[in-house]
Structure formats: C-alpha cells, structure tokens
Amino acid sequence: MHTVVELLARPWPFWVAGFALGAFVPLFALATGKALGISSGYADACDLAGPARDRWKLWFVLGLPLGGLLGASSEQTAALETSVARFTALGVPLGAQLGLLFAGGVLVGFGARLAGGCTSGHSIVGVAQGAKASLIATLGFMVGGFATAQLLFRWLEARP
Amino acid sequence: MKQLVFLACGAGFGFLLSRARATDFDAITDMFLLRDLHLMGVIGVAIATAAVGIALLRARGRQGELAPKPYHRLVFAGGLIFGVGWALSGTCPGTALAQVGEGRVYALVTVLGILAGTWLQLRSLHVKAAPAR
C-alpha cells in the first residue's frame, strides 16, 4: 500500500496522465451513462433557482476541489498560494494579477457557453468522437490561447 | 446517493487533472509559449485513449448519452474567447476548481470570473449551449 502511494506521488509522465484522463471518459460513460463535461456544471450553478432537474454536473464539479486536495497532498506541497508565482516573478502587482485572473475567468466562462463546451467536453470528449463542433471549438481554444500568451508573456518579459 | 457517486467521480477527475499538472499555471503558459509540451502530450494521449474507449462502447451499444455536440456559427468565436481567457487565467473550468482544492487560493478569483462569464452568456446571447444531457 505504501508503495502505491509513493508511486502516485511521483511526477506522472505525460503518457500516464493522458492515458488515465482519456480512459476516465468511456469508463464514466459506462458507469453512469453520462457524457463528461465541466463548463455546463457552472451553468447548473448559475441556475440553482430554476426548475428542478438532474444537476449531476454540479455534483461532479463540486468533487473537483476534493480531487485537487488529494492530488496536492499526495505530492506534499501543502503551502497555500495566494498569488501566481509566474506573474510575481515578472513584476505584476497582486491587484493586477487578480484582475487578469478574473477577466480571464469571465472570458473562459462566456466562451465555453458560447462554444458549447470547454477543454474537457469539447477538446477531449468531443474531439475523441471526431465531432465538427468540438474540432472547431478546440482550434479556437488553441489559436486564442497561443496568440494571447505569446503577446502577454513576451511583453511582460521584455519590460525593463 | 447518486449525488455522492458524481461527487466521487468529480474528485477522481480532479485528482487526475492535478497529477497531470493541468492545474499548473506554468505548465499551461509554457505550452502556449512552446517551451514545455508536457500538457500537449497529455491532451493528445487523452484524446487518443478516449477515442478508442468510446469506439469500443459504441460497438457494443453502451455509449449512454455520449453524442457529438451540435455545431452552430458562433462555435469558433466562443472558442477564441475561451482561448484568450485560458491564457490570461492559466486555467480552464475544471482545473480552476482543482486548483482551489490544491491550495492555490488565487483560483477562487478565477472561479468567480468563470461563474460571472457563464451567467453573462446565459443571459445575453440567445445561443443555447449544448442541450442538457
């Protein structure tokens, strides 16, 4: 048992993590009959006062922080992080960091609902099915992400 | 009871996201800057594995509610907006919540932002998200 924990605590190579995340999708569908998706769980959270329905996605997303806790404790890096180290190293003040995180979050939430899914529902589950909407959404995710990161971080790094 | 099953599944998925370093701000940023392609490899292997698994389920008629999401003309625009936010916040909807559990307290701000953006879209544009499943 001890060795299993030690094994899990080591950094996972990309193919182990990728295989585990990929295998999760069909196993989840087999066990629950559901198609995994996360951004729609946020939509459920925005609609708590709405008519009663099956809000399984809300329960699923509420489990994610528990998983994060397990993941972090297996690695024994328990220190709380109140700022983004990368931004701090580049001289971005905390207020601006939180502004970037909030603005980024708004765009992520808005874009995911407009596109009909996020990196889980579209880029893994949808692309694995070869769905047109998911391929096009994922292309958008990547183009938007690459362009923004290149502009933002190259500018931050070039600042005196 | 059923709620607890989904809670446990979410915890399992969150654990995997965490161990995959998908919750690591630097891993996402360095993927976009083409300095560390670890996450690109994770996503690629995940897609290939899921594709094989889904094909096996389909062949046995056990795919449940797995079905291609509907396409409409604003899918690419939504994707671009998401991508910009992905790079700014260094996280996506699932990993933001896993980050909170990992003790990255700043991600609470990201989660609030995602909720606000979701709320805004649901109330502003009459493009319905993928039908509830």
Short mmCIF file of N, CA, C and O in Angstrom, two decimals, chain A residues 8-10 14 17-19 21-22 24 26 29-30 33-34 38 42 46 54 56 59-60 63-65 67-69 71 75 80-81 83-84 86-87 98 101-102 104-108 110-111 113-114 116 119 121-123 125 128-129 133 136 140-141 144-146 148-150 153-154 157, chain B residues 2-3 6-7 9-11 13-16 18-20 25-26 29-30 32-35 41-42 45-47 49-51 57-58 65-72 75-76 78-87 89 92-93 97-98 101-106 109 113-114 117 121 129 133:
data_model
loop_
_atom_site.label_atom_id
_atom_site.label_comp_id
_atom_site.label_asym_id
_atom_site.label_seq_id
_atom_site.Cartn_x
_atom_site.Cartn_y
_atom_site.Cartn_z
N LEU A 8 2.08 6.98 -6.79
CA LEU A 8 1.14 8.02 -7.20
C LEU A 8 1.73 9.40 -6.96
O LEU A 8 1.39 10.36 -7.64
N ALA A 9 2.59 9.51 -5.93
CA ALA A 9 3.12 10.81 -5.54
C ALA A 9 4.21 11.30 -6.48
O ALA A 9 4.47 12.48 -6.57
N ARG A 10 4.85 10.37 -7.18
CA ARG A 10 5.88 10.78 -8.13
C ARG A 10 5.27 11.57 -9.27
O ARG A 10 4.11 11.37 -9.60
N PHE A 14 3.79 12.26 -19.18
CA PHE A 14 2.62 12.75 -19.91
C PHE A 14 1.71 11.62 -20.39
O PHE A 14 0.49 11.73 -20.38
N ALA A 17 -0.52 10.22 -17.44
CA ALA A 17 -1.60 11.15 -17.11
C ALA A 17 -2.62 11.21 -18.25
O ALA A 17 -3.83 11.21 -18.01
N GLY A 18 -2.13 11.23 -19.48
CA GLY A 18 -3.02 11.29 -20.64
C GLY A 18 -3.87 10.05 -20.75
O GLY A 18 -5.08 10.12 -20.99
N PHE A 19 -3.25 8.89 -20.52
CA PHE A 19 -3.99 7.63 -20.60
C PHE A 19 -5.08 7.59 -19.52
O PHE A 19 -6.23 7.22 -19.79
N LEU A 21 -6.57 10.14 -17.92
CA LEU A 21 -7.65 11.10 -18.21
C LEU A 21 -8.52 10.61 -19.37
O LEU A 21 -9.74 10.73 -19.35
N GLY A 22 -7.87 10.05 -20.39
CA GLY A 22 -8.61 9.56 -21.56
C GLY A 22 -9.48 8.37 -21.23
O GLY A 22 -10.63 8.28 -21.66
N PHE A 24 -10.74 7.72 -18.41
CA PHE A 24 -11.81 8.14 -17.50
C PHE A 24 -13.12 8.37 -18.26
O PHE A 24 -14.20 8.04 -17.76
N PRO A 26 -14.62 7.07 -21.24
CA PRO A 26 -15.50 5.93 -21.53
C PRO A 26 -15.92 5.17 -20.26
O PRO A 26 -17.05 4.67 -20.19
N ALA A 29 -18.75 7.05 -18.78
CA ALA A 29 -19.96 6.86 -19.59
C ALA A 29 -20.56 5.47 -19.32
O ALA A 29 -21.78 5.31 -19.22
N LEU A 30 -19.67 4.48 -19.18
CA LEU A 30 -20.14 3.11 -18.94
C LEU A 30 -20.80 3.00 -17.56
O LEU A 30 -21.86 2.38 -17.40
N GLY A 33 -23.60 6.41 -17.63
CA GLY A 33 -24.38 6.71 -18.82
C GLY A 33 -24.25 8.14 -19.28
O GLY A 33 -24.88 8.55 -20.25
N LYS A 34 -23.40 8.94 -18.59
CA LYS A 34 -23.30 10.37 -18.89
C LYS A 34 -22.07 10.69 -19.73
O LYS A 34 -21.06 10.00 -19.67
N ILE A 38 -17.65 19.79 -18.08
CA ILE A 38 -17.46 20.54 -16.84
C ILE A 38 -18.06 21.94 -16.91
O ILE A 38 -18.72 22.39 -15.97
N TYR A 42 -20.99 24.74 -14.35
CA TYR A 42 -21.07 26.15 -13.94
C TYR A 42 -22.44 26.72 -14.32
O TYR A 42 -23.00 27.53 -13.60
N CYS A 46 -25.37 28.43 -12.01
CA CYS A 46 -25.98 29.74 -12.27
C CYS A 46 -27.50 29.65 -12.30
O CYS A 46 -28.18 30.66 -12.42
N ASP A 54 -32.16 17.19 -12.96
CA ASP A 54 -30.99 16.42 -12.53
C ASP A 54 -29.75 17.29 -12.67
O ASP A 54 -29.34 17.61 -13.77
N TRP A 56 -26.55 16.58 -11.96
CA TRP A 56 -25.38 15.74 -11.69
C TRP A 56 -24.07 16.48 -11.98
O TRP A 56 -23.07 16.26 -11.31
N TRP A 59 -22.78 18.36 -9.02
CA TRP A 59 -22.12 17.49 -8.04
C TRP A 59 -20.75 17.08 -8.53
O TRP A 59 -19.80 17.00 -7.76
N PHE A 60 -20.65 16.83 -9.84
CA PHE A 60 -19.35 16.44 -10.40
C PHE A 60 -18.33 17.56 -10.20
O PHE A 60 -17.21 17.32 -9.73
N GLY A 63 -16.93 17.98 -6.82
CA GLY A 63 -15.93 16.98 -6.45
C GLY A 63 -14.52 17.37 -6.88
O GLY A 63 -13.53 16.90 -6.29
N LEU A 64 -14.41 18.25 -7.89
CA LEU A 64 -13.08 18.60 -8.43
C LEU A 64 -12.11 19.15 -7.37
O LEU A 64 -10.95 18.73 -7.33
N PRO A 65 -12.56 20.10 -6.50
CA PRO A 65 -11.63 20.59 -5.48
C PRO A 65 -11.15 19.47 -4.54
O PRO A 65 -9.98 19.48 -4.12
N GLY A 67 -10.61 16.43 -5.38
CA GLY A 67 -9.56 15.76 -6.13
C GLY A 67 -8.26 16.55 -6.12
O GLY A 67 -7.18 15.98 -6.02
N GLY A 68 -8.39 17.88 -6.24
CA GLY A 68 -7.20 18.73 -6.19
C GLY A 68 -6.49 18.59 -4.86
O GLY A 68 -5.26 18.51 -4.79
N LEU A 69 -7.29 18.52 -3.80
CA LEU A 69 -6.74 18.36 -2.45
C LEU A 69 -5.95 17.05 -2.36
O LEU A 69 -4.81 17.01 -1.86
N GLY A 71 -4.67 15.38 -4.88
CA GLY A 71 -3.52 15.47 -5.76
C GLY A 71 -2.37 16.23 -5.11
O GLY A 71 -1.22 15.82 -5.19
N GLU A 75 1.45 14.90 -3.20
CA GLU A 75 2.74 15.45 -3.63
C GLU A 75 3.45 16.17 -2.47
O GLU A 75 4.59 16.57 -2.58
N LEU A 80 -0.14 27.18 1.00
CA LEU A 80 -1.17 27.92 0.28
C LEU A 80 -0.51 28.96 -0.63
O LEU A 80 0.45 29.61 -0.25
N GLU A 81 -1.05 29.07 -1.85
CA GLU A 81 -0.52 30.06 -2.79
C GLU A 81 -1.56 31.16 -2.97
O GLU A 81 -2.65 30.90 -3.45
N SER A 83 -0.80 34.06 -4.61
CA SER A 83 -0.53 34.80 -5.85
C SER A 83 0.10 33.85 -6.86
O SER A 83 0.53 32.75 -6.51
N VAL A 84 0.11 34.27 -8.13
CA VAL A 84 0.67 33.44 -9.19
C VAL A 84 2.17 33.72 -9.28
O VAL A 84 2.59 34.82 -9.64
N ARG A 86 4.46 32.98 -11.29
CA ARG A 86 4.95 33.41 -12.61
C ARG A 86 4.76 34.91 -12.81
O ARG A 86 5.64 35.61 -13.29
N PHE A 87 3.56 35.40 -12.43
CA PHE A 87 3.27 36.83 -12.56
C PHE A 87 4.14 37.64 -11.59
O PHE A 87 4.67 38.70 -11.95
N LEU A 98 -4.87 39.53 -9.88
CA LEU A 98 -6.24 39.10 -9.63
C LEU A 98 -7.18 39.62 -10.71
O LEU A 98 -8.13 38.94 -11.10
N LEU A 101 -6.78 37.28 -13.60
CA LEU A 101 -7.44 36.00 -13.34
C LEU A 101 -8.95 36.14 -13.48
O LEU A 101 -9.62 35.29 -14.07
N PHE A 102 -9.51 37.24 -12.94
CA PHE A 102 -10.96 37.42 -13.02
C PHE A 102 -11.39 37.64 -14.47
O PHE A 102 -12.32 36.98 -14.96
N GLY A 104 -9.82 36.78 -17.16
CA GLY A 104 -9.63 35.52 -17.88
C GLY A 104 -10.76 34.57 -17.59
O GLY A 104 -11.28 33.90 -18.49
N GLY A 105 -11.17 34.50 -16.32
CA GLY A 105 -12.27 33.63 -15.93
C GLY A 105 -13.57 34.00 -16.63
O GLY A 105 -14.30 33.14 -17.12
N VAL A 106 -13.86 35.31 -16.71
CA VAL A 106 -15.08 35.77 -17.38
C VAL A 106 -15.07 35.30 -18.84
O VAL A 106 -16.06 34.76 -19.35
N LEU A 107 -13.91 35.48 -19.50
CA LEU A 107 -13.81 35.08 -20.91
C LEU A 107 -13.95 33.56 -21.05
O LEU A 107 -14.59 33.06 -21.99
N VAL A 108 -13.35 32.81 -20.13
CA VAL A 108 -13.44 31.35 -20.15
C VAL A 108 -14.91 30.91 -20.00
O VAL A 108 -15.41 30.08 -20.77
N PHE A 110 -17.70 32.73 -20.46
CA PHE A 110 -18.52 33.22 -21.58
C PHE A 110 -18.25 32.40 -22.84
O PHE A 110 -19.17 31.92 -23.51
N GLY A 111 -16.96 32.22 -23.14
CA GLY A 111 -16.57 31.49 -24.35
C GLY A 111 -17.01 30.04 -24.33
O GLY A 111 -17.47 29.50 -25.34
N ARG A 113 -19.61 28.71 -22.78
CA ARG A 113 -21.06 28.60 -23.01
C ARG A 113 -21.37 28.87 -24.48
O ARG A 113 -22.23 28.24 -25.07
N LEU A 114 -20.67 29.87 -25.07
CA LEU A 114 -20.93 30.21 -26.47
C LEU A 114 -20.52 29.04 -27.38
O LEU A 114 -21.22 28.69 -28.32
N GLY A 116 -20.26 25.97 -26.42
CA GLY A 116 -20.98 24.74 -26.05
C GLY A 116 -20.12 23.72 -25.33
O GLY A 116 -20.47 22.54 -25.28
N THR A 119 -12.44 22.59 -22.45
CA THR A 119 -11.33 21.70 -22.78
C THR A 119 -11.65 20.23 -22.46
O THR A 119 -11.07 19.34 -23.06
N GLY A 121 -15.17 18.80 -22.25
CA GLY A 121 -16.29 18.34 -23.08
C GLY A 121 -16.02 18.42 -24.57
O GLY A 121 -16.41 17.52 -25.33
N HIS A 122 -15.36 19.50 -25.01
CA HIS A 122 -15.05 19.64 -26.43
C HIS A 122 -13.72 18.96 -26.79
O HIS A 122 -13.67 18.09 -27.64
N SER A 123 -12.63 19.40 -26.11
CA SER A 123 -11.30 19.02 -26.60
C SER A 123 -10.95 17.56 -26.34
O SER A 123 -10.20 16.97 -27.10
N VAL A 125 -13.54 14.88 -24.90
CA VAL A 125 -14.67 14.01 -25.23
C VAL A 125 -15.15 14.22 -26.67
O VAL A 125 -15.40 13.27 -27.41
N ALA A 128 -12.45 13.35 -29.41
CA ALA A 128 -12.31 11.89 -29.45
C ALA A 128 -13.42 11.25 -30.28
O ALA A 128 -13.26 10.14 -30.79
N GLN A 129 -14.55 11.97 -30.40
CA GLN A 129 -15.65 11.46 -31.23
C GLN A 129 -15.57 12.00 -32.66
O GLN A 129 -16.42 11.69 -33.49
N ALA A 133 -18.15 20.36 -34.32
CA ALA A 133 -18.21 21.49 -33.38
C ALA A 133 -17.00 21.46 -32.43
O ALA A 133 -16.41 22.49 -32.13
N ILE A 136 -13.67 22.41 -34.20
CA ILE A 136 -13.60 23.85 -34.48
C ILE A 136 -13.44 24.64 -33.18
O ILE A 136 -12.65 25.58 -33.11
N GLY A 140 -10.25 27.03 -31.96
CA GLY A 140 -10.42 28.36 -31.37
C GLY A 140 -9.70 28.48 -30.04
O GLY A 140 -9.00 29.46 -29.79
N PHE A 141 -9.83 27.47 -29.17
CA PHE A 141 -9.15 27.48 -27.86
C PHE A 141 -7.65 27.70 -28.07
O PHE A 141 -7.02 28.52 -27.41
N GLY A 144 -6.66 31.17 -29.79
CA GLY A 144 -6.82 32.25 -28.80
C GLY A 144 -5.76 32.16 -27.71
O GLY A 144 -5.19 33.18 -27.31
N GLY A 145 -5.50 30.96 -27.23
CA GLY A 145 -4.52 30.77 -26.15
C GLY A 145 -3.11 31.08 -26.59
O GLY A 145 -2.38 31.81 -25.90
N PHE A 146 -2.70 30.56 -27.74
CA PHE A 146 -1.35 30.81 -28.24
C PHE A 146 -1.12 32.29 -28.47
O PHE A 146 -0.14 32.87 -28.01
N THR A 148 -2.68 34.94 -27.29
CA THR A 148 -2.71 35.74 -26.06
C THR A 148 -1.46 35.54 -25.23
O THR A 148 -0.85 36.51 -24.75
N ALA A 149 -1.05 34.28 -25.04
CA ALA A 149 0.13 34.02 -24.22
C ALA A 149 1.38 34.60 -24.86
O ALA A 149 2.23 35.18 -24.17
N GLN A 150 1.50 34.45 -26.18
CA GLN A 150 2.68 35.00 -26.87
C GLN A 150 2.75 36.51 -26.66
O GLN A 150 3.80 37.05 -26.31
N PHE A 153 3.03 37.35 -22.45
CA PHE A 153 4.25 36.99 -21.75
C PHE A 153 5.50 37.54 -22.43
O PHE A 153 6.47 37.88 -21.77
N ARG A 154 5.47 37.63 -23.77
CA ARG A 154 6.63 38.22 -24.44
C ARG A 154 6.73 39.70 -24.05
O ARG A 154 7.83 40.22 -23.84
N GLU A 157 7.91 39.87 -20.36
CA GLU A 157 9.32 39.50 -20.24
C GLU A 157 10.24 40.57 -20.82
O GLU A 157 11.40 40.69 -20.41
N LYS B 2 -26.97 9.07 -5.42
CA LYS B 2 -26.48 9.30 -6.78
C LYS B 2 -25.57 10.53 -6.82
O LYS B 2 -24.57 10.55 -7.52
N GLN B 3 -25.95 11.53 -5.99
CA GLN B 3 -25.13 12.76 -5.93
C GLN B 3 -23.72 12.43 -5.45
O GLN B 3 -22.74 12.97 -5.96
N PHE B 6 -21.50 11.04 -8.17
CA PHE B 6 -20.96 12.06 -9.07
C PHE B 6 -19.91 12.91 -8.36
O PHE B 6 -18.91 13.32 -8.98
N LEU B 7 -20.11 13.16 -7.08
CA LEU B 7 -19.11 13.89 -6.29
C LEU B 7 -17.78 13.12 -6.29
O LEU B 7 -16.71 13.69 -6.51
N CYS B 9 -16.82 10.85 -8.50
CA CYS B 9 -16.27 10.87 -9.86
C CYS B 9 -15.54 12.18 -10.12
O CYS B 9 -14.44 12.20 -10.69
N GLY B 10 -16.16 13.29 -9.68
CA GLY B 10 -15.52 14.60 -9.84
C GLY B 10 -14.19 14.65 -9.10
O GLY B 10 -13.21 15.17 -9.62
N ALA B 11 -14.18 14.06 -7.90
CA ALA B 11 -12.93 14.04 -7.13
C ALA B 11 -11.86 13.24 -7.86
O ALA B 11 -10.70 13.63 -7.92
N PHE B 13 -11.63 12.77 -11.14
CA PHE B 13 -11.18 13.53 -12.30
C PHE B 13 -10.28 14.69 -11.87
O PHE B 13 -9.27 14.97 -12.51
N GLY B 14 -10.67 15.34 -10.76
CA GLY B 14 -9.85 16.44 -10.24
C GLY B 14 -8.46 15.96 -9.83
O GLY B 14 -7.46 16.64 -10.07
N PHE B 15 -8.40 14.77 -9.23
CA PHE B 15 -7.11 14.18 -8.84
C PHE B 15 -6.23 13.97 -10.08
O PHE B 15 -5.05 14.33 -10.08
N LEU B 16 -6.84 13.43 -11.14
CA LEU B 16 -6.07 13.18 -12.36
C LEU B 16 -5.60 14.49 -12.99
O LEU B 16 -4.45 14.58 -13.45
N SER B 18 -4.92 17.17 -11.47
CA SER B 18 -3.85 17.66 -10.61
C SER B 18 -2.55 16.90 -10.89
O SER B 18 -1.48 17.50 -11.06
N ARG B 19 -2.63 15.57 -10.96
CA ARG B 19 -1.43 14.78 -11.21
C ARG B 19 -0.90 14.96 -12.62
O ARG B 19 0.27 14.69 -12.90
N ALA B 20 -1.76 15.38 -13.55
CA ALA B 20 -1.33 15.61 -14.93
C ALA B 20 -0.62 16.96 -15.07
O ALA B 20 -0.10 17.27 -16.13
N PHE B 25 -0.06 26.58 -13.45
CA PHE B 25 -0.06 27.80 -14.28
C PHE B 25 1.11 27.78 -15.26
O PHE B 25 0.95 28.09 -16.44
N ASP B 26 2.29 27.40 -14.78
CA ASP B 26 3.48 27.39 -15.63
C ASP B 26 3.37 26.37 -16.76
O ASP B 26 3.82 26.62 -17.88
N THR B 29 1.09 27.95 -19.40
CA THR B 29 1.76 29.08 -20.05
C THR B 29 2.89 28.58 -20.96
O THR B 29 3.01 29.01 -22.11
N ASP B 30 3.69 27.64 -20.45
CA ASP B 30 4.83 27.16 -21.25
C ASP B 30 4.39 26.30 -22.44
O ASP B 30 5.13 26.17 -23.41
N PHE B 32 1.71 27.19 -24.24
CA PHE B 32 1.39 28.23 -25.22
C PHE B 32 2.64 28.92 -25.74
O PHE B 32 2.65 29.42 -26.87
N LEU B 33 3.69 28.98 -24.92
CA LEU B 33 4.93 29.62 -25.37
C LEU B 33 5.85 28.61 -26.06
O LEU B 33 6.98 28.94 -26.44
N LEU B 34 5.35 27.36 -26.19
CA LEU B 34 6.10 26.27 -26.84
C LEU B 34 7.44 25.99 -26.15
O LEU B 34 8.42 25.63 -26.78
N ARG B 35 7.47 26.17 -24.82
CA ARG B 35 8.71 25.91 -24.07
C ARG B 35 8.66 24.57 -23.34
O ARG B 35 9.70 24.05 -22.93
N GLY B 41 1.23 16.80 -24.81
CA GLY B 41 1.31 15.34 -24.83
C GLY B 41 0.18 14.71 -24.04
O GLY B 41 -0.43 13.73 -24.48
N VAL B 42 -0.11 15.27 -22.86
CA VAL B 42 -1.20 14.75 -22.03
C VAL B 42 -2.51 14.80 -22.81
O VAL B 42 -3.25 13.80 -22.89
N VAL B 45 -2.57 12.23 -25.80
CA VAL B 45 -2.75 10.84 -25.38
C VAL B 45 -4.17 10.64 -24.82
O VAL B 45 -4.80 9.60 -25.06
N ALA B 46 -4.68 11.65 -24.11
CA ALA B 46 -6.04 11.55 -23.56
C ALA B 46 -7.06 11.41 -24.68
O ALA B 46 -7.98 10.58 -24.61
N ILE B 47 -6.92 12.22 -25.74
CA ILE B 47 -7.87 12.16 -26.85
C ILE B 47 -7.81 10.78 -27.52
O ILE B 47 -8.84 10.15 -27.78
N THR B 49 -6.77 7.92 -26.29
CA THR B 49 -7.29 6.88 -25.40
C THR B 49 -8.82 6.93 -25.34
O THR B 49 -9.51 5.90 -25.44
N ALA B 50 -9.35 8.15 -25.19
CA ALA B 50 -10.81 8.30 -25.13
C ALA B 50 -11.45 7.85 -26.43
O ALA B 50 -12.53 7.23 -26.42
N ALA B 51 -10.79 8.14 -27.57
CA ALA B 51 -11.36 7.76 -28.86
C ALA B 51 -11.50 6.24 -28.97
O ALA B 51 -12.54 5.73 -29.41
N LEU B 57 -17.17 1.33 -26.74
CA LEU B 57 -18.51 1.44 -26.16
C LEU B 57 -19.57 1.44 -27.25
O LEU B 57 -20.60 0.78 -27.15
N ARG B 58 -19.30 2.23 -28.30
CA ARG B 58 -20.25 2.37 -29.39
C ARG B 58 -20.52 1.03 -30.07
O ARG B 58 -21.66 0.68 -30.37
N GLU B 65 -25.18 8.53 -23.04
CA GLU B 65 -25.54 9.83 -23.62
C GLU B 65 -24.40 10.47 -24.39
O GLU B 65 -24.47 11.64 -24.76
N LEU B 66 -23.32 9.72 -24.63
CA LEU B 66 -22.21 10.24 -25.43
C LEU B 66 -22.70 10.48 -26.85
O LEU B 66 -23.14 9.56 -27.53
N ALA B 67 -22.66 11.74 -27.28
CA ALA B 67 -23.08 12.07 -28.64
C ALA B 67 -22.34 13.33 -29.07
O ALA B 67 -21.97 14.15 -28.22
N PRO B 68 -22.07 13.51 -30.37
CA PRO B 68 -21.38 14.72 -30.82
C PRO B 68 -22.17 15.97 -30.43
O PRO B 68 -23.39 15.98 -30.53
N LYS B 69 -21.46 17.01 -30.01
CA LYS B 69 -22.12 18.27 -29.65
C LYS B 69 -22.57 18.98 -30.93
O LYS B 69 -21.93 18.85 -31.97
N PRO B 70 -23.66 19.75 -30.86
CA PRO B 70 -24.16 20.43 -32.05
C PRO B 70 -23.26 21.58 -32.49
O PRO B 70 -22.65 22.25 -31.66
N TYR B 71 -23.18 21.79 -33.81
CA TYR B 71 -22.39 22.90 -34.35
C TYR B 71 -23.29 24.07 -34.67
O TYR B 71 -24.42 23.89 -35.12
N HIS B 72 -22.83 25.29 -34.39
CA HIS B 72 -23.52 26.49 -34.86
C HIS B 72 -22.47 27.53 -35.22
O HIS B 72 -21.28 27.34 -34.94
N VAL B 75 -19.53 28.87 -32.76
CA VAL B 75 -18.65 27.94 -32.02
C VAL B 75 -17.20 28.42 -32.05
O VAL B 75 -16.52 28.44 -31.02
N PHE B 76 -16.73 28.86 -33.23
CA PHE B 76 -15.32 29.28 -33.32
C PHE B 76 -15.08 30.56 -32.52
O PHE B 76 -14.07 30.67 -31.81
N GLY B 78 -16.72 31.55 -29.89
CA GLY B 78 -16.71 31.15 -28.48
C GLY B 78 -15.38 30.51 -28.11
O GLY B 78 -14.83 30.77 -27.04
N GLY B 79 -14.87 29.69 -29.02
CA GLY B 79 -13.59 29.03 -28.79
C GLY B 79 -12.45 30.04 -28.63
O GLY B 79 -11.62 29.92 -27.73
N LEU B 80 -12.43 31.05 -29.52
CA LEU B 80 -11.39 32.08 -29.46
C LEU B 80 -11.46 32.83 -28.13
O LEU B 80 -10.43 33.06 -27.47
N ILE B 81 -12.68 33.23 -27.72
CA ILE B 81 -12.86 33.96 -26.46
C ILE B 81 -12.36 33.10 -25.30
O ILE B 81 -11.63 33.56 -24.42
N PHE B 82 -12.73 31.82 -25.32
CA PHE B 82 -12.28 30.89 -24.28
C PHE B 82 -10.75 30.82 -24.26
O PHE B 82 -10.13 30.86 -23.20
N GLY B 83 -10.15 30.74 -25.45
CA GLY B 83 -8.69 30.62 -25.55
C GLY B 83 -7.98 31.81 -24.94
O GLY B 83 -6.98 31.64 -24.22
N VAL B 84 -8.48 33.02 -25.20
CA VAL B 84 -7.88 34.22 -24.63
C VAL B 84 -7.93 34.14 -23.10
O VAL B 84 -6.94 34.37 -22.40
N GLY B 85 -9.10 33.75 -22.58
CA GLY B 85 -9.25 33.63 -21.12
C GLY B 85 -8.39 32.52 -20.54
O GLY B 85 -7.84 32.65 -19.44
N TRP B 86 -8.23 31.43 -21.29
CA TRP B 86 -7.42 30.29 -20.87
C TRP B 86 -5.98 30.74 -20.63
O TRP B 86 -5.35 30.41 -19.63
N ALA B 87 -5.45 31.56 -21.57
CA ALA B 87 -4.07 32.03 -21.44
C ALA B 87 -3.94 33.07 -20.32
O ALA B 87 -2.94 33.07 -19.60
N SER B 89 -5.81 33.47 -17.56
CA SER B 89 -6.01 32.91 -16.21
C SER B 89 -5.14 31.68 -15.98
O SER B 89 -5.03 31.20 -14.85
N CYS B 92 -8.55 26.34 -17.02
CA CYS B 92 -9.85 26.16 -17.66
C CYS B 92 -10.89 25.82 -16.58
O CYS B 92 -10.54 25.74 -15.40
N PRO B 93 -12.15 25.62 -16.93
CA PRO B 93 -13.17 25.48 -15.87
C PRO B 93 -12.90 24.36 -14.86
O PRO B 93 -13.06 24.56 -13.65
N LEU B 97 -11.17 24.73 -10.46
CA LEU B 97 -11.72 24.17 -9.22
C LEU B 97 -10.73 23.23 -8.54
O LEU B 97 -10.60 23.22 -7.32
N ALA B 98 -10.00 22.46 -9.35
CA ALA B 98 -8.99 21.57 -8.76
C ALA B 98 -7.88 22.41 -8.11
O ALA B 98 -7.36 22.05 -7.05
N GLY B 101 -8.74 23.38 -4.60
CA GLY B 101 -8.51 22.27 -3.67
C GLY B 101 -7.04 22.06 -3.37
O GLY B 101 -6.67 21.64 -2.28
N GLU B 102 -6.19 22.37 -4.35
CA GLU B 102 -4.74 22.21 -4.15
C GLU B 102 -4.15 23.26 -3.22
O GLU B 102 -2.98 23.17 -2.85
N GLY B 103 -4.97 24.26 -2.89
CA GLY B 103 -4.45 25.31 -2.02
C GLY B 103 -3.96 26.53 -2.78
O GLY B 103 -3.33 27.41 -2.22
N ARG B 104 -4.25 26.57 -4.07
CA ARG B 104 -3.93 27.77 -4.86
C ARG B 104 -5.13 28.71 -4.69
O ARG B 104 -6.05 28.73 -5.51
N VAL B 105 -5.06 29.48 -3.61
CA VAL B 105 -6.21 30.29 -3.18
C VAL B 105 -6.63 31.30 -4.26
O VAL B 105 -7.81 31.61 -4.41
N TYR B 106 -5.64 31.78 -5.03
CA TYR B 106 -5.96 32.80 -6.05
C TYR B 106 -6.99 32.30 -7.06
O TYR B 106 -7.70 33.08 -7.68
N VAL B 109 -10.66 33.50 -7.35
CA VAL B 109 -10.99 34.66 -8.19
C VAL B 109 -11.32 34.19 -9.61
O VAL B 109 -12.27 34.67 -10.24
N GLY B 113 -14.85 34.51 -11.67
CA GLY B 113 -14.88 35.05 -13.02
C GLY B 113 -15.60 34.11 -13.98
O GLY B 113 -16.44 34.54 -14.78
N ILE B 114 -15.33 32.82 -13.88
CA ILE B 114 -15.97 31.85 -14.78
C ILE B 114 -17.48 31.84 -14.54
O ILE B 114 -18.27 31.81 -15.48
N GLY B 117 -18.88 34.97 -16.13
CA GLY B 117 -18.92 34.86 -17.59
C GLY B 117 -20.01 33.92 -18.06
O GLY B 117 -20.69 34.19 -19.05
N GLN B 121 -23.23 35.03 -20.34
CA GLN B 121 -23.57 34.44 -21.65
C GLN B 121 -24.99 33.88 -21.65
O GLN B 121 -25.74 34.06 -22.60
N ALA B 129 -26.46 26.73 -25.15
CA ALA B 129 -25.37 25.79 -25.01
C ALA B 129 -25.83 24.42 -25.50
O ALA B 129 -27.01 24.24 -25.81
N ARG B 133 -27.84 17.20 -20.94
CA ARG B 133 -27.89 15.74 -21.07
C ARG B 133 -27.95 15.11 -19.71
O ARG B 133 -27.32 15.59 -18.81
#
